[in-house]
mmCIF file with all atom_site columns, N, CA and C and ligand atoms in Angstrom:
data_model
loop_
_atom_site.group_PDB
_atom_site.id
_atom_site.type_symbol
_atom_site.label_atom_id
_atom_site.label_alt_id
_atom_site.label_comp_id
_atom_site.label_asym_id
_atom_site.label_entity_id
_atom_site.label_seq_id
_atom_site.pdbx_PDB_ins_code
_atom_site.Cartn_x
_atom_site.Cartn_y
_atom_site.Cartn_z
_atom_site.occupancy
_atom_site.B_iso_or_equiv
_atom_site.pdbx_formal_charge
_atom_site.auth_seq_id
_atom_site.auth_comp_id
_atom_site.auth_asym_id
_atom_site.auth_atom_id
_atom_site.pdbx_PDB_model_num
ATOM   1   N  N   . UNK A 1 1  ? 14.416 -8.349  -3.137  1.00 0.00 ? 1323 UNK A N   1
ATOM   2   C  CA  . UNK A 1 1  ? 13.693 -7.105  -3.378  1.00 0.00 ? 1323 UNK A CA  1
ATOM   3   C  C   . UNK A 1 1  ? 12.233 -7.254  -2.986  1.00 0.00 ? 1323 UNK A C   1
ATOM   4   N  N   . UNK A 1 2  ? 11.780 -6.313  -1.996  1.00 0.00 ? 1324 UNK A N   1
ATOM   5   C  CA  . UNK A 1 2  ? 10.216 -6.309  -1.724  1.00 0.00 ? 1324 UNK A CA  1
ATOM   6   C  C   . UNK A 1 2  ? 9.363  -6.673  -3.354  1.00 0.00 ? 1324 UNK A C   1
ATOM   7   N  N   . UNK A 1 3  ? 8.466  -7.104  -2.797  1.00 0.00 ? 1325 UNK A N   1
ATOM   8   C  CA  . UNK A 1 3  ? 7.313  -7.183  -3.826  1.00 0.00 ? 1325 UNK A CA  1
ATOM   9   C  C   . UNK A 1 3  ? 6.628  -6.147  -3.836  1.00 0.00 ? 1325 UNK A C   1
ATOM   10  N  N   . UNK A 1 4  ? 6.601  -5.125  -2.946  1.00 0.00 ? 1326 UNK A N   1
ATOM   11  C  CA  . UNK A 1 4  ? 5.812  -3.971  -2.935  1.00 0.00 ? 1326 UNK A CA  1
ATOM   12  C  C   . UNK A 1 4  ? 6.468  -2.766  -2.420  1.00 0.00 ? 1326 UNK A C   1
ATOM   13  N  N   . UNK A 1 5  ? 5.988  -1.942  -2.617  1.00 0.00 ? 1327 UNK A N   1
ATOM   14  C  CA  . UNK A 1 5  ? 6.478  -0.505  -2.440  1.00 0.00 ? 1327 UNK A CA  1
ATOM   15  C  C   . UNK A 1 5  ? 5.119  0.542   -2.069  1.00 0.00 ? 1327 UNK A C   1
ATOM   16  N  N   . UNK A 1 6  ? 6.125  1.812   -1.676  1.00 0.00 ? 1328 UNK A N   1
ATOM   17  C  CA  . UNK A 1 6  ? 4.504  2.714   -1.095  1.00 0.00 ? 1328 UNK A CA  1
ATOM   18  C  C   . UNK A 1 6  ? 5.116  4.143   -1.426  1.00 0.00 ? 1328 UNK A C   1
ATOM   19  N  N   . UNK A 1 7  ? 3.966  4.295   -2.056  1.00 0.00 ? 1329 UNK A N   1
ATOM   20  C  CA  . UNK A 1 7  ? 3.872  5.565   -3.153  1.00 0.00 ? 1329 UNK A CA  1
ATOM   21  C  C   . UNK A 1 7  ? 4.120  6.690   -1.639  1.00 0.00 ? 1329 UNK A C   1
ATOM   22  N  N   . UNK A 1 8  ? 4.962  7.328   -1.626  1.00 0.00 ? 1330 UNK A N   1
ATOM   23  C  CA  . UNK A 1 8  ? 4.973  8.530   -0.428  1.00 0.00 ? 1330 UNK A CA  1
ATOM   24  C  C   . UNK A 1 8  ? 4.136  9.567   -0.548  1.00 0.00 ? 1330 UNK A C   1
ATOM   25  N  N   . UNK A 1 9  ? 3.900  10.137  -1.993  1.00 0.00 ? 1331 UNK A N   1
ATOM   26  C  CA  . UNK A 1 9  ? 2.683  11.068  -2.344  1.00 0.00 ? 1331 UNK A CA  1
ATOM   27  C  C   . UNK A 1 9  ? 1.819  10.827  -2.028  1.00 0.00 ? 1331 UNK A C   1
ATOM   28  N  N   . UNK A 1 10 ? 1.231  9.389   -1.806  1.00 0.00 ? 1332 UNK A N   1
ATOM   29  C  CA  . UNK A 1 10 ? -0.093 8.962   -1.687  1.00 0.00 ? 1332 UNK A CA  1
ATOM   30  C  C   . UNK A 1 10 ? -0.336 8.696   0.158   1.00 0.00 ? 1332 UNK A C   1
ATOM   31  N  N   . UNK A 1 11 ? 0.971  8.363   0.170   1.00 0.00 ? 1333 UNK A N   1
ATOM   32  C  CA  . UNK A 1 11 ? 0.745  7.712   2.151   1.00 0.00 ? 1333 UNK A CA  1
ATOM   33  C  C   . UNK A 1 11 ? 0.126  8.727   2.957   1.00 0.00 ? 1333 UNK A C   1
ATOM   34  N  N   . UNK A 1 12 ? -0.584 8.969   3.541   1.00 0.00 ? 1334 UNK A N   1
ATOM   35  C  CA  . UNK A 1 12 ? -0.766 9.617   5.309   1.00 0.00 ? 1334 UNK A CA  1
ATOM   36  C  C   . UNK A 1 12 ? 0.025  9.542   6.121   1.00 0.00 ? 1334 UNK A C   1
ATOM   37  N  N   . UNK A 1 13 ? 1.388  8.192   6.475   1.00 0.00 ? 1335 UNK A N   1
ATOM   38  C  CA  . UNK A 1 13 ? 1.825  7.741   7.334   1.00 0.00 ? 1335 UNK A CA  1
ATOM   39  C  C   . UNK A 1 13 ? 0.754  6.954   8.489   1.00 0.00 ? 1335 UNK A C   1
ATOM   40  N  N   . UNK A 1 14 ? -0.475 6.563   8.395   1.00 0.00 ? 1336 UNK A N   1
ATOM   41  C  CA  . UNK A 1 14 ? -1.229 5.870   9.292   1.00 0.00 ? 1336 UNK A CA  1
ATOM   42  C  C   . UNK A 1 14 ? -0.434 5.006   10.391  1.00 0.00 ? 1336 UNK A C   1
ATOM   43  N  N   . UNK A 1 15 ? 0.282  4.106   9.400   1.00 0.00 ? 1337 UNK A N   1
ATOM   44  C  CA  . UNK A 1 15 ? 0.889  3.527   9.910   1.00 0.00 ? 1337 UNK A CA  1
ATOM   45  C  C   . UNK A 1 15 ? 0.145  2.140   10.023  1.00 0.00 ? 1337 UNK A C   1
ATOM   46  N  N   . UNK A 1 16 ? -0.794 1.966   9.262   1.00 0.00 ? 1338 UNK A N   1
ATOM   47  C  CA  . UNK A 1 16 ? -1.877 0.473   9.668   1.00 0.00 ? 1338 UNK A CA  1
ATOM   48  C  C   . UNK A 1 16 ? -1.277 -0.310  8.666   1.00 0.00 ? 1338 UNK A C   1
ATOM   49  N  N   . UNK A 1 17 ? -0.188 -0.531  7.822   1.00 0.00 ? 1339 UNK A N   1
ATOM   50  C  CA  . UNK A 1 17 ? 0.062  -1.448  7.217   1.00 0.00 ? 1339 UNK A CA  1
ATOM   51  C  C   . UNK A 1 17 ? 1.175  -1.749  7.627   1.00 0.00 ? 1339 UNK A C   1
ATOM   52  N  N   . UNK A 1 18 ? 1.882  -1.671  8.815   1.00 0.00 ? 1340 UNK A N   1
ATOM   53  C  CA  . UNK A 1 18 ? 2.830  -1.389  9.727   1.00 0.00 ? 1340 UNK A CA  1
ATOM   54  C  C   . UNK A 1 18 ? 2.322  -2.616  10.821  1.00 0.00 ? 1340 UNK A C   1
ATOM   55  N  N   . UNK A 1 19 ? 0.898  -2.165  11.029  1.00 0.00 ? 1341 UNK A N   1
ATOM   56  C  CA  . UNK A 1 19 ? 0.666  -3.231  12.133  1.00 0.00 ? 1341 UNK A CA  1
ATOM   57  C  C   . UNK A 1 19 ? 0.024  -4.501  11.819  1.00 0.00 ? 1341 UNK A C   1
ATOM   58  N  N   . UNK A 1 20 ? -0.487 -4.378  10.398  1.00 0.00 ? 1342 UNK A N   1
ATOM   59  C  CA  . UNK A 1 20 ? -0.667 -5.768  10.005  1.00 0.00 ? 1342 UNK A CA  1
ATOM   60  C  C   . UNK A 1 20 ? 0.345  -6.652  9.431   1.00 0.00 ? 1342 UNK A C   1
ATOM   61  N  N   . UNK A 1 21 ? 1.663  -6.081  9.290   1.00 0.00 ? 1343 UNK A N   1
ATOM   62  C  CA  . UNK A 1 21 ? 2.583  -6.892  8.410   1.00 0.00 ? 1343 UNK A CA  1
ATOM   63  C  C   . UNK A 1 21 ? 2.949  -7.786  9.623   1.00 0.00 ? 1343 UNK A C   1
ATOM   64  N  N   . UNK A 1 22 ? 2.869  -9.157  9.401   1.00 0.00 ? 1344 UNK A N   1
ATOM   65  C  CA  . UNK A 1 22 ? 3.707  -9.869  9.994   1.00 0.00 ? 1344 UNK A CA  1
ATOM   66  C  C   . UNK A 1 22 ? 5.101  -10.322 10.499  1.00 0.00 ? 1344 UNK A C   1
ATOM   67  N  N   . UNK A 1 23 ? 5.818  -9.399  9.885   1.00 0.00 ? 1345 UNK A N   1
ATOM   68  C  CA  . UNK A 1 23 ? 7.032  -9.202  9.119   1.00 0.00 ? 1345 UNK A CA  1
ATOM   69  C  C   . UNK A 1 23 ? 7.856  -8.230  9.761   1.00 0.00 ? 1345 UNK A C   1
ATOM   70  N  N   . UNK A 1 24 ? 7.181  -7.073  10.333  1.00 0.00 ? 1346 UNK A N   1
ATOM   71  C  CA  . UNK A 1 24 ? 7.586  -6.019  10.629  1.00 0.00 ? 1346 UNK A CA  1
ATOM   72  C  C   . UNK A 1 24 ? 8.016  -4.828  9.636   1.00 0.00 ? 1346 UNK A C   1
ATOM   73  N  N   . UNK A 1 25 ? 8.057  -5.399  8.304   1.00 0.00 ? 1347 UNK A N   1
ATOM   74  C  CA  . UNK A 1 25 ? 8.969  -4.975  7.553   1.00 0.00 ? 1347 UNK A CA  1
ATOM   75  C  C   . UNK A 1 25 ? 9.131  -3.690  6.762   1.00 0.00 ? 1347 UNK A C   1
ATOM   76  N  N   . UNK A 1 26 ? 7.330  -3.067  7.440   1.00 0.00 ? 1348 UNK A N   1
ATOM   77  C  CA  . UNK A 1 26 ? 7.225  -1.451  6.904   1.00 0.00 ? 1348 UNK A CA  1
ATOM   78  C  C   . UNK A 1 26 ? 7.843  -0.829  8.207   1.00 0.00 ? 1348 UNK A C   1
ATOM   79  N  N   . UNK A 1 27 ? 8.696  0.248   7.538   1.00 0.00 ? 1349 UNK A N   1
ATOM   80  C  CA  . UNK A 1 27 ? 9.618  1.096   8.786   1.00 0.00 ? 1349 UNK A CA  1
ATOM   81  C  C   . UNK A 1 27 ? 8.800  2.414   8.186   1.00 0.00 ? 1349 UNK A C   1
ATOM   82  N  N   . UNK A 1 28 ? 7.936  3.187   9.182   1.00 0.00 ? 1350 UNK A N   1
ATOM   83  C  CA  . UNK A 1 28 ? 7.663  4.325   8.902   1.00 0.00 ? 1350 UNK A CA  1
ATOM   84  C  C   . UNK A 1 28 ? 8.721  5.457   10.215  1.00 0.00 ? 1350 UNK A C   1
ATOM   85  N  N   . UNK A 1 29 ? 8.662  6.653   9.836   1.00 0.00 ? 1351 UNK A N   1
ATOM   86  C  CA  . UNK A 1 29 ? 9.553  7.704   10.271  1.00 0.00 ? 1351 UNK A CA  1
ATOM   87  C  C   . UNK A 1 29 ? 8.895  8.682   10.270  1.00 0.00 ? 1351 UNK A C   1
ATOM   88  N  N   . UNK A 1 30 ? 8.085  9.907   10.719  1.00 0.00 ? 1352 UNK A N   1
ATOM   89  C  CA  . UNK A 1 30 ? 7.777  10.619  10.171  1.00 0.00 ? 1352 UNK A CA  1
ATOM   90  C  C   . UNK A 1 30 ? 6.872  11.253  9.004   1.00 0.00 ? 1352 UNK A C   1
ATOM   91  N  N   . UNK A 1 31 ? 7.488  11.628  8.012   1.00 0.00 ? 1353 UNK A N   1
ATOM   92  C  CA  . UNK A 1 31 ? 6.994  11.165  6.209   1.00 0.00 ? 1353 UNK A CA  1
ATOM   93  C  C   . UNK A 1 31 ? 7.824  10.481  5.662   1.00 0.00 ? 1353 UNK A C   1
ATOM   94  N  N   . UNK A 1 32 ? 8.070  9.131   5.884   1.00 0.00 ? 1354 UNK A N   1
ATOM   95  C  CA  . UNK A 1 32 ? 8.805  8.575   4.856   1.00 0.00 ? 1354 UNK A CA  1
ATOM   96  C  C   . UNK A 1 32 ? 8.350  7.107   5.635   1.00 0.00 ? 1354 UNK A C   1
ATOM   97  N  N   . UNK A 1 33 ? 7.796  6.413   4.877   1.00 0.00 ? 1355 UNK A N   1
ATOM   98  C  CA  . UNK A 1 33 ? 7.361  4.780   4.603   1.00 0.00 ? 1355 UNK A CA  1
ATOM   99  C  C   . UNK A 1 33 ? 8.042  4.108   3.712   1.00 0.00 ? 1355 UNK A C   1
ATOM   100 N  N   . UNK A 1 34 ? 8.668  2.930   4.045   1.00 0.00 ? 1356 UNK A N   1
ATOM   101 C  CA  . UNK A 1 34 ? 9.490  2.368   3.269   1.00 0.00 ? 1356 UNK A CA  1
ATOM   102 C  C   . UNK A 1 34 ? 9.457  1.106   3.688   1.00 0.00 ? 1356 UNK A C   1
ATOM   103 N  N   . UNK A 1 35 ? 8.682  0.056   2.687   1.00 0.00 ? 1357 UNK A N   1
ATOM   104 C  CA  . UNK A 1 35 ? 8.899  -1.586  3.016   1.00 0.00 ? 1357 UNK A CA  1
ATOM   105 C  C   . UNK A 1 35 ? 10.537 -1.587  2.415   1.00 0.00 ? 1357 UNK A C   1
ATOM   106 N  N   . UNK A 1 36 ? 10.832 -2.624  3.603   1.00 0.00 ? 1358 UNK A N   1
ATOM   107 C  CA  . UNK A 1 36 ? 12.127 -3.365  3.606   1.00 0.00 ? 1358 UNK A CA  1
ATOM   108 C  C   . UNK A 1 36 ? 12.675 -4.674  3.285   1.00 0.00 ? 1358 UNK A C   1
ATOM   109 N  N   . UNK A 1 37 ? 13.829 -5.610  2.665   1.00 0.00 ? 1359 UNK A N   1
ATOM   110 C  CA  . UNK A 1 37 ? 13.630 -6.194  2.436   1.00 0.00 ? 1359 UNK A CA  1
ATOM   111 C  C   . UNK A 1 37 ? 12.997 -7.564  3.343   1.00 0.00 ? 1359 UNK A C   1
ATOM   112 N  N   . UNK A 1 38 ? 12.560 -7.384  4.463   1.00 0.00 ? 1360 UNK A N   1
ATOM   113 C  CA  . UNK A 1 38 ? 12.428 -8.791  5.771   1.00 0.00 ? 1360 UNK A CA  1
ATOM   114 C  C   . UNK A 1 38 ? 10.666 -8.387  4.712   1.00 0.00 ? 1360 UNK A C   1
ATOM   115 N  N   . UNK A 1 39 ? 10.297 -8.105  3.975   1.00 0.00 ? 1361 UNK A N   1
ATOM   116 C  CA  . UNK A 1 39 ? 9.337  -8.381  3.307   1.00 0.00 ? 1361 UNK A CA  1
ATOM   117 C  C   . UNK A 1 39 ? 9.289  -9.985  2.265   1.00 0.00 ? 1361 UNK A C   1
ATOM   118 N  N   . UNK A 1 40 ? 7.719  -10.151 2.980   1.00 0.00 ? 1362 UNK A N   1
ATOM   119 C  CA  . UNK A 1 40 ? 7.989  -12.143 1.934   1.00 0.00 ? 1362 UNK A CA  1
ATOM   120 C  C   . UNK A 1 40 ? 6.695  -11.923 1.043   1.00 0.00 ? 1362 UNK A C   1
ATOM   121 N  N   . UNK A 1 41 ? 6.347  -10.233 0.662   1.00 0.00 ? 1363 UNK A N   1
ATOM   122 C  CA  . UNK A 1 41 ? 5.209  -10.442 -0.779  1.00 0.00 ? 1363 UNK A CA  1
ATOM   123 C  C   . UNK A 1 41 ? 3.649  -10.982 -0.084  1.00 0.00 ? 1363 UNK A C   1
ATOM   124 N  N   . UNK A 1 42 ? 3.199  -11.188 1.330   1.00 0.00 ? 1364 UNK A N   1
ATOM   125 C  CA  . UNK A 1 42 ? 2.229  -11.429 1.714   1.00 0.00 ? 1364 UNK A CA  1
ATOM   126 C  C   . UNK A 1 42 ? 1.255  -10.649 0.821   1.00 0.00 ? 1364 UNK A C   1
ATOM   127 N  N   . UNK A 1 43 ? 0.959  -9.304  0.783   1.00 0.00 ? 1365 UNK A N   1
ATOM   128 C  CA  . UNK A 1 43 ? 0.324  -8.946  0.320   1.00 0.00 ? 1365 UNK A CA  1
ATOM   129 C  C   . UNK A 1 43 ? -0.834 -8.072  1.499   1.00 0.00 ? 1365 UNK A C   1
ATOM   130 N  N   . UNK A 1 44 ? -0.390 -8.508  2.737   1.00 0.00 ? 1366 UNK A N   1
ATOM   131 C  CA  . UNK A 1 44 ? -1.573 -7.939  3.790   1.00 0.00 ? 1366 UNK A CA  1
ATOM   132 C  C   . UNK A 1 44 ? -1.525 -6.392  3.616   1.00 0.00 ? 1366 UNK A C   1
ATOM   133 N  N   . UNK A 1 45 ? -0.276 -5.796  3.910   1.00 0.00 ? 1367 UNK A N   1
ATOM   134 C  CA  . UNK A 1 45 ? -0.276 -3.883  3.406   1.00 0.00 ? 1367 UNK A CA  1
ATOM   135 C  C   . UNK A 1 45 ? -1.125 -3.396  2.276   1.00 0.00 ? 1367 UNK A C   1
ATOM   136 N  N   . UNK A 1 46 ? -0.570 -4.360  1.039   1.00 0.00 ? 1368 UNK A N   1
ATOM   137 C  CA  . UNK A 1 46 ? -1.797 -3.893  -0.082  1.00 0.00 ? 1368 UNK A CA  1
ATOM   138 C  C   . UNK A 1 46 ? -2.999 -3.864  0.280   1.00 0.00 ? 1368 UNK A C   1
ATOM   139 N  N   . UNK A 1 47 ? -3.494 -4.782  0.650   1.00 0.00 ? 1369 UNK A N   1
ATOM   140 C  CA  . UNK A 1 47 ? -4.432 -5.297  1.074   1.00 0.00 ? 1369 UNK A CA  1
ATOM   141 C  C   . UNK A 1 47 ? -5.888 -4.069  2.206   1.00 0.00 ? 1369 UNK A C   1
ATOM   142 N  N   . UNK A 1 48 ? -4.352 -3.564  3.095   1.00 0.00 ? 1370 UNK A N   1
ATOM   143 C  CA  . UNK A 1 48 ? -5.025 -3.101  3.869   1.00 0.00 ? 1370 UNK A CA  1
ATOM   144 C  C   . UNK A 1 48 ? -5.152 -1.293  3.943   1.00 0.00 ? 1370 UNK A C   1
ATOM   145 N  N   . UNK A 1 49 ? -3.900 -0.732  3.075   1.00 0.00 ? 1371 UNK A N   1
ATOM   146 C  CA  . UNK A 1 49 ? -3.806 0.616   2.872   1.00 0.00 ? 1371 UNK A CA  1
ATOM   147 C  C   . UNK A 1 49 ? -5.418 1.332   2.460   1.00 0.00 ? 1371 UNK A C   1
ATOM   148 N  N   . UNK A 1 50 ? -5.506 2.134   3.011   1.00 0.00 ? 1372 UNK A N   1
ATOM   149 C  CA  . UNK A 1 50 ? -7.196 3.014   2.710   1.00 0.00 ? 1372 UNK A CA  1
ATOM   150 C  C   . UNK A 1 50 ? -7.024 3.830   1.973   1.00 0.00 ? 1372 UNK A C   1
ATOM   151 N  N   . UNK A 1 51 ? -5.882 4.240   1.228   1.00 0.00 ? 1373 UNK A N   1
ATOM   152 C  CA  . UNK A 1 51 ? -5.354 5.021   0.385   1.00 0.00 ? 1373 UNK A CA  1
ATOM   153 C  C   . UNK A 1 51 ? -4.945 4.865   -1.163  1.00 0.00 ? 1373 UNK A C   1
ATOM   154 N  N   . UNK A 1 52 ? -4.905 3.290   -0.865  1.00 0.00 ? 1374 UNK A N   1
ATOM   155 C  CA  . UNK A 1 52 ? -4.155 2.896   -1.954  1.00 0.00 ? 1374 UNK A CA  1
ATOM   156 C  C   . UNK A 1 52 ? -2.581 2.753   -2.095  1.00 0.00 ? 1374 UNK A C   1
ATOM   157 N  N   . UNK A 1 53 ? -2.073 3.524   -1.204  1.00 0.00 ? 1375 UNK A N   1
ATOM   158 C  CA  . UNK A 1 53 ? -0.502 3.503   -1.664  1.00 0.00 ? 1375 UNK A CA  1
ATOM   159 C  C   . UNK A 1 53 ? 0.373  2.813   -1.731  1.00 0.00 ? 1375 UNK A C   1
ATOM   160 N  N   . UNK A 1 54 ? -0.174 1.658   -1.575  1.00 0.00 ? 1376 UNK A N   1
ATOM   161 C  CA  . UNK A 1 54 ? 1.065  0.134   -1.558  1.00 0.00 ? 1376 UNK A CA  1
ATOM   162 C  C   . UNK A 1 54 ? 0.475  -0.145  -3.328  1.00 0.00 ? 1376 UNK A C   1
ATOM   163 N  N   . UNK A 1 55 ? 1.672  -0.146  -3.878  1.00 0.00 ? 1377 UNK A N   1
ATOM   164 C  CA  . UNK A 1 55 ? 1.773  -0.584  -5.191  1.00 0.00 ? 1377 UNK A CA  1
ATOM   165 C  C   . UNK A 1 55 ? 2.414  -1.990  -5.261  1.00 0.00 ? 1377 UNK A C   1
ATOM   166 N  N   . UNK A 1 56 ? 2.029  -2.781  -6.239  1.00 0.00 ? 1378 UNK A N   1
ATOM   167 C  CA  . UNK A 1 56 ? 3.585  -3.923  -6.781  1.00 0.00 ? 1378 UNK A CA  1
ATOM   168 C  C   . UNK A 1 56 ? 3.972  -3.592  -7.538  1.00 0.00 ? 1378 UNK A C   1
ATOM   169 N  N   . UNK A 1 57 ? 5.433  -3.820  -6.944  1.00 0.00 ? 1379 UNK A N   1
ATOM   170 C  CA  . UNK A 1 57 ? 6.675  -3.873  -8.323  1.00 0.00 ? 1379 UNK A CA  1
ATOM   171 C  C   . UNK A 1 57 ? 6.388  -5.008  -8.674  1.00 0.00 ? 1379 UNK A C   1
ATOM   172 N  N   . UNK A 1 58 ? 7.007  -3.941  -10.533 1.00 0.00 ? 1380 UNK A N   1
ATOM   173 C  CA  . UNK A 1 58 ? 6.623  -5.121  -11.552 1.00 0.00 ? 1380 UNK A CA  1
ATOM   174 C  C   . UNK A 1 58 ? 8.528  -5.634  -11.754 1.00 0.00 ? 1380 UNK A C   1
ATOM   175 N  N   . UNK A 1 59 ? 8.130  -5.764  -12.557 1.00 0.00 ? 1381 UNK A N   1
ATOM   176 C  CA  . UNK A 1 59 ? 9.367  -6.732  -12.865 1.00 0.00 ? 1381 UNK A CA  1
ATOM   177 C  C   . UNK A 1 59 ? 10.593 -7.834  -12.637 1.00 0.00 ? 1381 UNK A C   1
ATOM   178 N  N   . UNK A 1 60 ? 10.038 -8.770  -11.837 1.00 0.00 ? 1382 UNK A N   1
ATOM   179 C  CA  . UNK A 1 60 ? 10.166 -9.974  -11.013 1.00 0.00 ? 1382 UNK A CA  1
ATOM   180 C  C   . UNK A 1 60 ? 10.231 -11.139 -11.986 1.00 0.00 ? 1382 UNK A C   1
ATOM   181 N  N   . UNK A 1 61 ? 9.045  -10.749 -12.786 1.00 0.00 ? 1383 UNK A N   1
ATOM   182 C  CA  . UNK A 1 61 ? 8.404  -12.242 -13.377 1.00 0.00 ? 1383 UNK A CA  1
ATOM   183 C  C   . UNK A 1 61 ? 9.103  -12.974 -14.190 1.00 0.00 ? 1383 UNK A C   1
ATOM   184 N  N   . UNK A 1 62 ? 9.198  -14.282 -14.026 1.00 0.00 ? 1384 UNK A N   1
ATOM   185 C  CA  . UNK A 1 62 ? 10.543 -14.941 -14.428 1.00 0.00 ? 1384 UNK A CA  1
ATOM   186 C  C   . UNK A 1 62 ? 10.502 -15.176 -15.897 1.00 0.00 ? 1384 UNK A C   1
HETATM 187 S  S1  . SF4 B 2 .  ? -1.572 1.902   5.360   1.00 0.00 ? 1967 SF4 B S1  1
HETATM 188 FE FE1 . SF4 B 2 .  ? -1.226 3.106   3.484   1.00 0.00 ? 1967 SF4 B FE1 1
HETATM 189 S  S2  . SF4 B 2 .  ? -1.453 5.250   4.131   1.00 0.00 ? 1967 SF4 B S2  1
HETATM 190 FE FE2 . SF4 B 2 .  ? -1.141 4.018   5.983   1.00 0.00 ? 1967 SF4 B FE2 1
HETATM 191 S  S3  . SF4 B 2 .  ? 1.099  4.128   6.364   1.00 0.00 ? 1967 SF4 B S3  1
HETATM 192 FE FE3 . SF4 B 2 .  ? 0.656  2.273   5.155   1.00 0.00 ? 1967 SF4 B FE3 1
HETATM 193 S  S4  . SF4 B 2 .  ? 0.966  2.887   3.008   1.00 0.00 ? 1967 SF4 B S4  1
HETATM 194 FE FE4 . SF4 B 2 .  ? 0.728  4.749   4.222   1.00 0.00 ? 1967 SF4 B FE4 1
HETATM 195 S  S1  . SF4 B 2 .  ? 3.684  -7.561  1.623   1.00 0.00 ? 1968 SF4 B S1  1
HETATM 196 FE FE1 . SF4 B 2 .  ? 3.405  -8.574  3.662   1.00 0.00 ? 1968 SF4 B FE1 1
HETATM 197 S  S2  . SF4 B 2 .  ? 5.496  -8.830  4.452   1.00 0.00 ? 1968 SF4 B S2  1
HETATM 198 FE FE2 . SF4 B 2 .  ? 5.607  -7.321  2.818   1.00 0.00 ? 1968 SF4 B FE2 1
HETATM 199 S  S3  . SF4 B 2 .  ? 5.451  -5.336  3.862   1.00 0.00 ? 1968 SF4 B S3  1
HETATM 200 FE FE3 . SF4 B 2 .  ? 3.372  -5.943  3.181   1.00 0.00 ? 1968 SF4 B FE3 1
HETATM 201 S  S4  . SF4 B 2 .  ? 2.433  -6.990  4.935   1.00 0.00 ? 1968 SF4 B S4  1
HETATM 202 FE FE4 . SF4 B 2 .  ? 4.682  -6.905  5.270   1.00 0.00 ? 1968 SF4 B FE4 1
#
């Protein structure tokens, strides 16, 4: 399960956390952004959204 997720209310679709993932692993479409699981929790999308809309999921923690 991704470590992160992206609030769709909040996205633009930019698409810039798309090109920093190493991963490939944000698939945007249109309006709909969706990290996938080829996600490894880097953290660069959070990181880099101007919006805010990359959240972490909680409930992982062992
Ligand atoms: S960087 Fe933020 S606003 Fe842009 S597509 Fe990704 S989640 Fe959406
Ligand atoms: S946390 Fe890293 S691997 Fe996962 S979608 Fe964001 S940039 Fe890509």
């Amino acid at each position: 399960m991704p470590a992160f997720t992206i609030d769709q209310s909040v996205c633009t679709f930019c698409a810039g956390c798309s090109s920093v993932c190493p991963r490939q692993a944000v698939m945007i479409r249109d309006d709909c952004a969706e990290i996938t699981d080829a996600c490894t929790g880097c953290g660069h999308c959070f990181q880099f959204c101007p919006v805010s809309a990359v959240t972490r999921v909680e409930g992982d923690a062992p």
